[in-house]
C-alpha cells in the first residue's frame, strides 16, 4: 500500500515504541512526514510509507519515547553557569580544586573567576575555605555559589574587595562563616553572599544568549524537547525572543513570567501585555511564577506547625509566606481571569495550602478556567490537602530527584520536621491515587536536568549516587516507570498547554521524539539513569544525534 500523500521523511522501526497513548500503548514502528507523525504501528503498517528519500532508523530493540518536557527549569542561568567554571561534575574537594585550577589557567584575562555548583558534603563541615582558592587564584576575586545557591565560597581577594573582615557584622539575612577568632573562613551563607556578589561584573545579554544556546543543546542531548522556564524576567524574555526571531530556538518554551513580590496588582496589566505580545516562534508566555516560600533547609519554607529545634522540641518558627495569603488569593483570581497560568513555588505544607486556597478563590469567582495552575516542588503536603489537587484542577509539578535519602534530607530536613511530617514529603503515589495530574521537572541548575536520572529516583526513591547503599525514601510513594515517563511527557505537556500537539506518540501529533539506547522496560536494562539518549527530534527534525544511532 502506498500513501497518496507520498512517502514518509523518517521511519523508526524494529524497536519498542512506548507511546504514552492509552489507546495504543505499545508499537514497533513510527513514520514521520514533515513535522508530524503520520503512522504508529507495526513494521508492516509503515512499510508502504518508505520511499527512496525516506530515512529509516533501525531501532534495533531500543526505545522510542515522546520528547521529555521539563515543567520547571532555569535554562538561561543554567547555561551561564556552564559557560563559567561549573564544578557540578567534579568529585570531592580535590576534584573541585583541580577543575577550578584548570579553568583559572584557561581564563587568565578574566577580572573575576566565577563558577558554581560545589557540594557541601565534599568539604569539612560543609564549608570550603578561602585558603584553598587563594592557592589557585591569589590575585583576582573568585566567587563560587554552591549547588543550591544558599552558600557562596570566595577567596581572600574577594573578601578584601567587599571589605569583609573579622569586624564585619553578619547581615540580617545571612551569616559569615568564621574561625574562632572571628576571621571569615571564605564561606558566606544566604544574604552574606550578596556582599560580594553585588560587586561582580553583570551578566551581559550576549552571555545570556550564549548560555541559552549552550543550555538548549545540552537539554536536547538529554531528550528534552520542551520546557517551562520557571522565572522569566523581561531580560530573559528578550533573549528567548531574539533566539526565536533568529531561528535557533528549537525547543518549545512556555515562559513563567516572574511575579515581583515587592510590587502589587499594578503589575497584572504589564503581565497581560507581555503575554499578549511576547510570543515568537516556539516561545509562549502564558504563565506567571509566584514564589510563595523558601526552603526547609534554611527554615524559610512555610509550615502549618513550627519547625522542631535541634533537640526535637518545637520552636516558634513557622517559616515565611513570601506573599500574604489573602493578597495571593486576590492576585491569582485576577491572573486566572486574564487567562494567565499561576505557576507556584511551594515547599512547606502551609505554602502548598495557601496556593491551593488561592486557586479555590479563583475558581469560586471565575468558575473553572483552562489556565491549569500548578504547584512546583510540593515537598511537604498536609494529607488533608492531597485530594484538593484533583478537586481544584491543580497540577502537581514534581521534582522527583529530591525524593530520596541524602545529606540535605537526612541531616538538614527530617530532624527539623519530626517523624510524622517527614512522611508527608513528595507523596507522588498518593497524589496519583487521588486523581491528580502529575507533571515533572528538574529545577536545573539546582539539580541535574537528566530526565532519566530523575525518573530513576521517582521509581526507586534512591539517589543514583547511592544505589544499593541506602534505603528507599518512603517507598510506598514510588511510581512505576510508565507513570514517571507519563508525568515527564504528557503530564508536563498538559501544563505547557501543548498536550493536543505533543506529549504522546500518535498519528497527527508533532514528531517530538527521543531514542534511548536500551529498552528501559526490559528486565535486564540496568538502572534507568544509566540509559543514554541517542537522538532527539523536534517537529521531525534532529536537534541532537549521537554517533551511535546508526
Ligand atoms: Zn526553580
XYZ file of C-alpha atoms and ligand atoms in Angstrom:
551
model
C 0.000 0.000 0.000
C 1.390 3.442 -0.880
C 0.128 6.507 0.872
C -1.429 9.034 -1.511
C 0.338 11.875 0.345
C 3.698 10.356 -0.581
C 6.443 8.608 1.339
C 7.480 9.438 4.875
C 10.611 11.501 5.518
C 11.605 9.475 8.547
C 10.702 5.996 9.775
C 11.676 4.308 13.031
C 11.244 0.570 13.062
C 12.279 -2.558 14.922
C 12.124 -1.199 18.467
C 9.907 -0.650 21.459
C 7.761 2.421 20.820
C 6.347 3.470 24.200
C 3.652 5.885 23.062
C 2.114 7.126 26.357
C -1.153 6.877 24.370
C -3.574 4.711 26.365
C -5.367 3.661 23.151
C -2.211 2.104 21.686
C 0.417 1.959 24.427
C 2.995 -0.088 22.552
C 4.089 -0.213 18.916
C 7.156 -1.239 16.873
C 7.329 1.496 14.264
C 6.590 5.178 13.626
C 6.525 7.174 10.389
C 7.029 10.943 10.172
C 6.259 13.283 7.296
C 7.345 16.884 7.600
C 6.927 17.832 11.224
C 4.171 15.352 12.055
C 3.749 11.697 12.923
C 1.748 10.000 10.166
C 1.661 6.389 11.351
C 2.220 4.396 14.530
C 2.045 0.602 14.458
C 3.935 -2.435 13.230
C 6.714 -2.628 10.655
C 4.056 -3.701 8.154
C 1.984 -0.601 8.931
C 4.818 1.748 7.919
C 6.335 -0.348 5.086
C 4.177 1.367 2.458
C 5.430 4.768 3.619
C 9.095 4.010 2.956
C 10.226 5.565 -0.306
C 13.590 6.308 -1.882
C 14.101 9.505 0.105
C 12.916 8.093 3.433
C 15.467 7.894 6.242
C 14.896 4.589 8.010
C 16.252 4.309 11.550
C 16.553 0.721 12.748
C 15.837 0.963 16.455
C 17.371 -2.484 16.898
C 15.356 -3.234 20.013
C 15.947 0.171 21.560
C 13.301 2.511 22.970
C 11.431 5.381 21.292
C 9.642 7.816 23.620
C 7.795 11.102 23.250
C 10.147 14.041 23.875
C 10.624 14.884 27.550
C 9.183 18.204 28.750
C 10.716 19.818 31.824
C 7.943 21.631 33.707
C 10.236 23.719 35.961
C 13.704 24.713 34.814
C 16.046 27.720 34.578
C 17.932 27.203 31.300
C 19.492 30.638 30.845
C 21.149 30.775 34.257
C 21.957 27.061 33.969
C 23.677 27.711 30.657
C 25.540 30.739 32.005
C 26.731 28.551 34.897
C 28.102 26.081 32.378
C 29.909 28.852 30.471
C 31.646 29.783 33.706
C 33.556 27.387 35.964
C 30.927 24.719 36.578
C 32.152 22.199 39.175
C 28.951 20.129 39.361
C 30.609 17.108 37.751
C 33.777 17.262 39.866
C 34.074 14.690 42.652
C 35.408 15.518 46.118
C 37.396 18.524 47.325
C 40.433 17.677 45.188
C 38.296 17.190 42.093
C 36.683 20.581 42.619
C 40.050 22.295 43.128
C 41.500 20.623 40.008
C 38.584 21.882 37.959
C 38.984 25.429 39.279
C 42.766 25.377 38.679
C 42.252 24.273 35.100
C 39.580 26.906 34.449
C 41.561 29.765 36.031
C 44.606 28.859 33.919
C 42.472 28.794 30.767
C 40.986 32.248 31.524
C 43.977 34.349 32.569
C 42.459 37.640 31.386
C 39.127 37.484 33.228
C 38.926 40.084 36.009
C 36.985 37.644 38.187
C 36.933 33.858 38.346
C 33.279 32.925 38.676
C 31.813 29.472 38.921
C 29.253 27.433 40.811
C 27.992 24.011 41.788
C 30.130 22.691 44.668
C 28.537 20.209 47.010
C 28.589 20.760 50.770
C 29.351 17.116 51.528
C 32.698 17.427 49.689
C 34.081 19.829 52.318
C 34.779 19.588 56.029
C 31.731 20.895 57.945
C 30.143 21.638 54.577
C 32.129 24.884 54.325
C 35.096 25.244 51.943
C 37.932 27.623 52.898
C 39.372 30.716 51.243
C 42.973 29.398 51.516
C 42.144 26.633 49.024
C 41.027 29.228 46.481
C 43.885 31.622 47.363
C 46.441 28.956 46.428
C 44.953 28.801 42.924
C 43.697 32.366 42.459
C 45.861 34.711 44.552
C 45.361 37.980 42.661
C 41.796 38.107 41.301
C 38.469 37.846 43.135
C 36.889 34.378 42.925
C 33.287 33.528 43.753
C 31.527 30.152 43.753
C 27.928 29.636 44.935
C 27.152 26.047 45.922
C 24.717 23.810 44.102
C 21.523 25.084 45.739
C 22.702 28.701 45.765
C 22.341 29.155 49.526
C 26.092 29.372 50.319
C 28.935 31.132 48.491
C 32.663 30.324 48.578
C 35.050 33.229 47.984
C 38.816 33.849 48.122
C 40.690 36.435 50.208
C 40.839 38.942 47.334
C 37.033 38.895 47.074
C 36.652 39.286 50.852
C 39.073 42.245 50.812
C 37.281 43.847 47.856
C 33.969 43.637 49.724
C 35.624 44.902 52.897
C 34.656 41.780 54.848
C 36.918 41.072 57.819
C 36.656 39.901 61.412
C 34.897 43.153 62.405
C 32.165 42.899 59.765
C 28.824 42.062 61.396
C 26.590 39.374 59.841
C 23.909 40.906 57.616
C 20.311 40.427 58.823
C 19.582 37.892 56.077
C 22.773 35.869 56.210
C 25.832 34.655 58.079
C 29.589 34.923 57.589
C 31.278 31.624 58.445
C 34.165 32.395 60.818
C 37.139 30.904 62.644
C 37.025 31.105 66.463
C 38.809 34.486 66.373
C 36.137 35.911 64.042
C 38.184 35.769 60.824
C 35.992 34.926 57.819
C 36.767 31.406 56.545
C 35.616 32.021 52.975
C 32.050 30.644 53.093
C 29.179 33.124 53.142
C 25.630 31.927 53.800
C 22.465 33.287 52.206
C 22.430 37.110 52.108
C 26.076 37.361 53.197
C 26.973 36.171 49.701
C 25.374 39.321 48.253
C 28.055 41.432 49.956
C 30.448 40.087 47.322
C 28.023 39.269 44.502
C 26.938 42.875 44.159
C 30.491 43.795 43.099
C 30.636 41.154 40.384
C 30.507 42.163 36.713
C 26.909 41.903 35.473
C 25.928 39.075 33.141
C 25.521 40.629 29.684
C 22.709 39.930 27.201
C 25.309 38.282 24.981
C 26.396 35.915 27.771
C 22.734 35.111 28.459
C 22.174 34.282 24.785
C 25.308 32.099 24.786
C 24.005 30.462 27.963
C 20.644 29.699 26.378
C 22.339 28.324 23.269
C 24.514 26.013 25.336
C 21.626 25.013 27.610
C 19.355 24.175 24.694
C 21.978 21.918 23.079
C 22.605 20.227 26.447
C 18.894 19.735 27.172
C 18.249 18.348 23.683
C 21.117 15.885 24.251
C 19.162 14.625 27.274
C 15.958 14.145 25.260
C 14.227 17.370 26.323
C 12.139 18.905 23.546
C 10.072 21.455 25.523
C 10.201 23.178 28.866
C 8.628 25.724 31.152
C 11.113 28.421 32.146
C 10.314 28.908 35.818
C 11.416 32.528 36.255
C 11.266 34.698 33.197
C 12.341 38.282 33.797
C 11.940 40.809 30.965
C 15.649 40.468 30.118
C 15.308 36.661 29.843
C 12.268 37.115 27.654
C 14.296 39.349 25.314
C 16.964 36.651 24.981
C 14.383 33.983 24.105
C 12.596 36.247 21.661
C 15.831 37.132 19.892
C 16.620 33.400 19.643
C 13.164 32.663 18.238
C 13.397 35.502 15.745
C 16.891 34.441 14.671
C 15.527 30.932 14.098
C 17.624 28.951 16.586
C 15.063 28.384 19.336
C 14.361 24.726 18.503
C 12.789 23.846 21.872
C 9.165 24.641 22.638
C 9.200 27.046 25.565
C 6.478 28.195 27.915
C 7.688 31.167 29.944
C 6.548 31.727 33.522
C 6.896 35.479 33.994
C 8.328 36.374 37.396
C 5.841 37.913 39.852
C 7.679 40.728 41.618
C 6.544 40.322 45.207
C 7.808 43.782 46.141
C 5.038 45.138 43.916
C 1.256 44.600 43.882
C -1.551 44.341 41.339
C -0.108 47.181 39.317
C 1.969 44.541 37.526
C -1.024 42.492 36.364
C -1.661 44.697 33.316
C 2.017 44.518 32.390
C 1.976 40.729 32.588
C -1.139 40.546 30.430
C 0.535 42.797 27.870
C 3.761 40.753 27.906
C 1.726 37.595 27.432
C -0.168 39.152 24.515
C 2.876 40.468 22.677
C 5.766 38.295 23.861
C 5.199 35.109 21.880
C 7.523 34.403 18.978
C 8.246 31.176 17.118
C 8.185 28.384 19.697
C 8.089 30.788 22.656
C 4.814 31.334 24.522
C 4.275 33.491 27.614
C 1.134 32.305 29.370
C 2.382 31.608 32.865
C 3.216 33.665 35.959
C 5.655 32.411 38.605
C 4.582 33.146 42.179
C 7.180 32.201 44.789
C 5.270 31.535 47.979
C 8.024 30.389 50.373
C 11.699 29.488 50.740
C 13.256 26.102 51.537
C 13.156 23.831 54.572
C 16.957 23.610 54.993
C 17.095 27.282 55.998
C 13.698 27.200 57.796
C 12.198 29.602 55.263
C 9.722 27.031 53.906
C 6.227 27.971 55.220
C 4.921 25.312 57.638
C 1.492 24.914 59.289
C 3.125 23.819 62.554
C 6.516 25.120 63.725
C 9.850 23.555 62.885
C 11.488 21.484 65.595
C 14.763 22.618 67.146
C 17.922 20.532 67.008
C 16.854 18.771 70.227
C 13.420 17.801 68.850
C 11.414 20.342 70.830
C 9.095 22.735 68.980
C 10.287 26.220 68.105
C 8.115 29.215 67.279
C 9.373 29.361 63.683
C 6.760 28.516 61.045
C 8.838 29.811 58.101
C 7.874 32.618 55.757
C 4.949 33.172 53.408
C 6.596 35.461 50.878
C 3.189 36.681 49.652
C 0.417 37.475 52.114
C -2.093 34.637 51.550
C -5.112 36.949 51.240
C -3.367 39.004 48.595
C -2.202 35.839 46.883
C -5.866 34.789 46.508
C -6.812 38.179 45.032
C -3.902 38.228 42.594
C -4.327 34.626 41.480
C -8.019 35.337 40.842
C -7.071 38.281 38.644
C -4.371 36.398 36.773
C -6.716 33.445 36.223
C -9.488 35.753 34.961
C -6.996 37.169 32.446
C -6.243 33.648 31.188
C -2.770 33.505 32.747
C -1.484 30.330 34.394
C -0.314 30.514 38.019
C 2.969 28.594 38.460
C 3.616 28.455 42.196
C 6.769 27.643 44.151
C 5.638 25.945 47.382
C 7.836 23.756 49.602
C 6.220 23.761 53.065
C 2.727 22.437 53.839
C 1.407 25.911 54.655
C 2.698 27.350 51.389
C 1.065 24.467 49.478
C -2.208 25.101 51.307
C -2.073 28.847 50.630
C -1.585 28.201 46.915
C -4.495 25.724 46.852
C -6.650 28.250 48.735
C -5.744 30.913 46.166
C -6.859 28.643 43.316
C -10.054 27.826 45.235
C -10.753 31.568 45.461
C -10.118 31.956 41.723
C -12.430 29.032 40.951
C -15.159 30.481 43.187
C -15.016 33.809 41.367
C -14.126 32.818 37.805
C -15.544 29.301 37.596
C -13.307 26.562 36.223
C -10.893 28.081 33.754
C -8.379 26.395 31.467
C -5.371 28.155 32.994
C -4.033 24.904 34.543
C -2.497 26.221 37.761
C 0.418 24.124 39.015
C 2.413 23.969 42.214
C 6.100 23.171 41.824
C 8.286 21.410 44.427
C 5.419 20.236 46.742
C 7.887 18.908 49.292
C 5.514 18.678 52.283
C 1.774 18.295 51.628
C -0.631 18.026 54.551
C -2.649 14.805 53.993
C -5.901 16.828 54.028
C -4.649 18.782 51.026
C -3.671 15.827 48.818
C -7.201 15.345 47.368
C -7.583 19.087 46.761
C -5.180 18.992 43.784
C -7.584 16.984 41.633
C -10.686 18.616 43.117
C -9.403 22.066 42.136
C -7.701 21.036 38.898
C -4.250 21.948 40.195
C -1.343 20.052 38.615
C 1.311 18.662 40.953
C 4.633 19.741 39.418
C 7.130 17.320 40.971
C 10.931 17.470 41.108
C 11.397 13.758 41.785
C 15.197 13.885 42.013
C 14.828 15.243 45.561
C 12.659 12.368 46.845
C 15.445 10.276 48.354
C 17.713 9.942 51.372
C 20.742 12.207 51.014
C 22.532 14.735 53.190
C 20.053 17.579 52.797
C 17.123 15.287 53.545
C 18.601 13.255 56.420
C 20.662 15.900 58.204
C 19.019 19.212 57.340
C 15.327 18.307 56.943
C 13.989 15.197 58.711
C 15.230 16.147 62.230
C 13.514 19.534 61.974
C 10.192 18.185 60.649
C 9.926 15.256 63.061
C 8.711 11.749 62.289
C 5.123 12.434 61.224
C 5.610 15.340 58.841
C 8.695 13.713 57.367
C 6.374 11.078 55.881
C 4.326 13.761 54.097
C 7.175 14.544 51.711
C 6.926 14.112 47.944
C 3.732 11.996 48.092
C 3.599 11.248 44.361
C 1.741 7.938 44.674
C -0.905 9.471 46.968
C -1.429 12.344 44.529
C -1.935 9.970 41.602
C -4.233 7.758 43.663
C -6.321 10.834 44.489
C -6.723 11.549 40.773
C -4.238 14.426 40.419
C -2.394 15.194 37.274
C 1.359 14.952 37.702
C 3.968 16.924 35.737
C 7.725 16.701 36.268
C 10.751 18.917 36.034
C 14.293 19.296 37.314
C 14.725 22.821 38.700
C 18.104 22.747 36.864
C 20.659 24.112 37.670
C 19.733 23.279 41.275
C 19.672 19.600 40.218
C 20.590 17.547 37.174
C 18.344 18.154 34.161
C 18.730 14.495 33.040
C 15.153 13.125 32.988
C 16.346 9.520 33.131
C 18.132 10.151 36.447
C 15.042 11.956 37.786
C 12.745 9.159 36.608
C 15.027 6.618 38.288
C 14.546 8.354 41.645
C 10.768 8.646 41.075
C 10.714 4.857 40.577
C 13.286 3.706 43.161
C 13.214 6.613 45.677
C 17.013 6.090 45.925
C 19.595 8.614 44.650
C 21.622 7.335 41.698
C 24.765 8.088 43.719
C 23.728 5.686 46.496
C 22.230 2.771 44.585
C 22.228 -0.332 46.727
C 23.606 1.602 49.709
C 20.626 3.479 51.091
C 17.064 2.555 51.943
C 14.396 3.876 49.605
C 12.756 7.058 50.896
C 9.038 6.379 51.608
C 8.934 3.560 49.030
C 5.115 3.450 49.199
C 5.202 6.743 47.266
C 7.236 5.303 44.376
C 5.866 5.412 40.837
C 6.132 2.852 38.068
C 8.421 3.583 35.139
C 5.393 4.129 32.875
C 3.825 6.580 35.357
C 7.026 8.592 35.682
C 7.513 8.708 31.900
C 3.899 9.821 31.506
C 4.441 12.667 34.004
C 7.610 13.793 32.177
C 5.906 13.741 28.754
C 2.105 14.009 28.602
C 1.879 15.430 32.144
C 4.299 18.284 31.521
C 2.793 18.816 28.035
C -0.516 19.480 29.794
C 0.897 22.271 31.994
C 2.614 23.697 28.926
C -0.720 23.701 27.034
C 0.976 21.515 24.431
C -0.854 18.227 25.000
C -3.010 18.318 21.864
C 0.159 18.564 19.740
C 2.852 16.770 21.777
C 3.404 14.561 24.834
C 2.389 11.235 23.260
C 3.303 9.369 20.085
C 0.133 9.435 17.985
C -0.590 9.913 14.301
C -1.309 13.586 13.662
C 0.819 14.919 16.518
C 4.121 16.754 16.140
C 7.105 14.406 15.874
C 8.876 15.315 19.124
C 10.692 12.041 19.775
C 13.595 10.559 21.730
C 15.627 7.415 21.042
C 17.058 5.801 24.201
C 19.960 3.339 23.887
C 18.129 0.497 25.638
C 14.612 -0.681 26.307
C 14.227 0.648 29.865
C 11.249 -1.686 30.354
C 13.335 -4.801 29.688
C 14.210 -6.809 32.807
C 17.955 -6.615 32.041
C 18.005 -2.869 31.234
C 20.026 -1.948 34.329
C 19.472 1.279 36.276
C 17.164 3.720 34.451
C 19.603 6.594 34.879
C 22.334 4.644 33.062
C 20.264 4.909 29.880
C 21.638 7.319 27.268
C 19.729 9.377 24.749
C 20.956 8.616 21.216
C 18.870 11.157 19.326
C 16.223 13.828 19.871
C 13.781 15.153 17.292
C 11.587 18.251 17.480
C 8.913 18.518 14.823
C 10.600 15.729 12.851
C 13.999 17.481 12.743
C 17.010 16.051 14.589
C 18.115 18.560 17.240
C 20.591 16.101 18.763
C 22.095 12.986 17.301
C 24.905 10.923 18.745
C 27.099 8.749 16.536
C 25.595 5.541 17.921
C 22.138 5.959 16.368
C 23.077 4.228 13.094
Zn 13.159 26.864 40.371
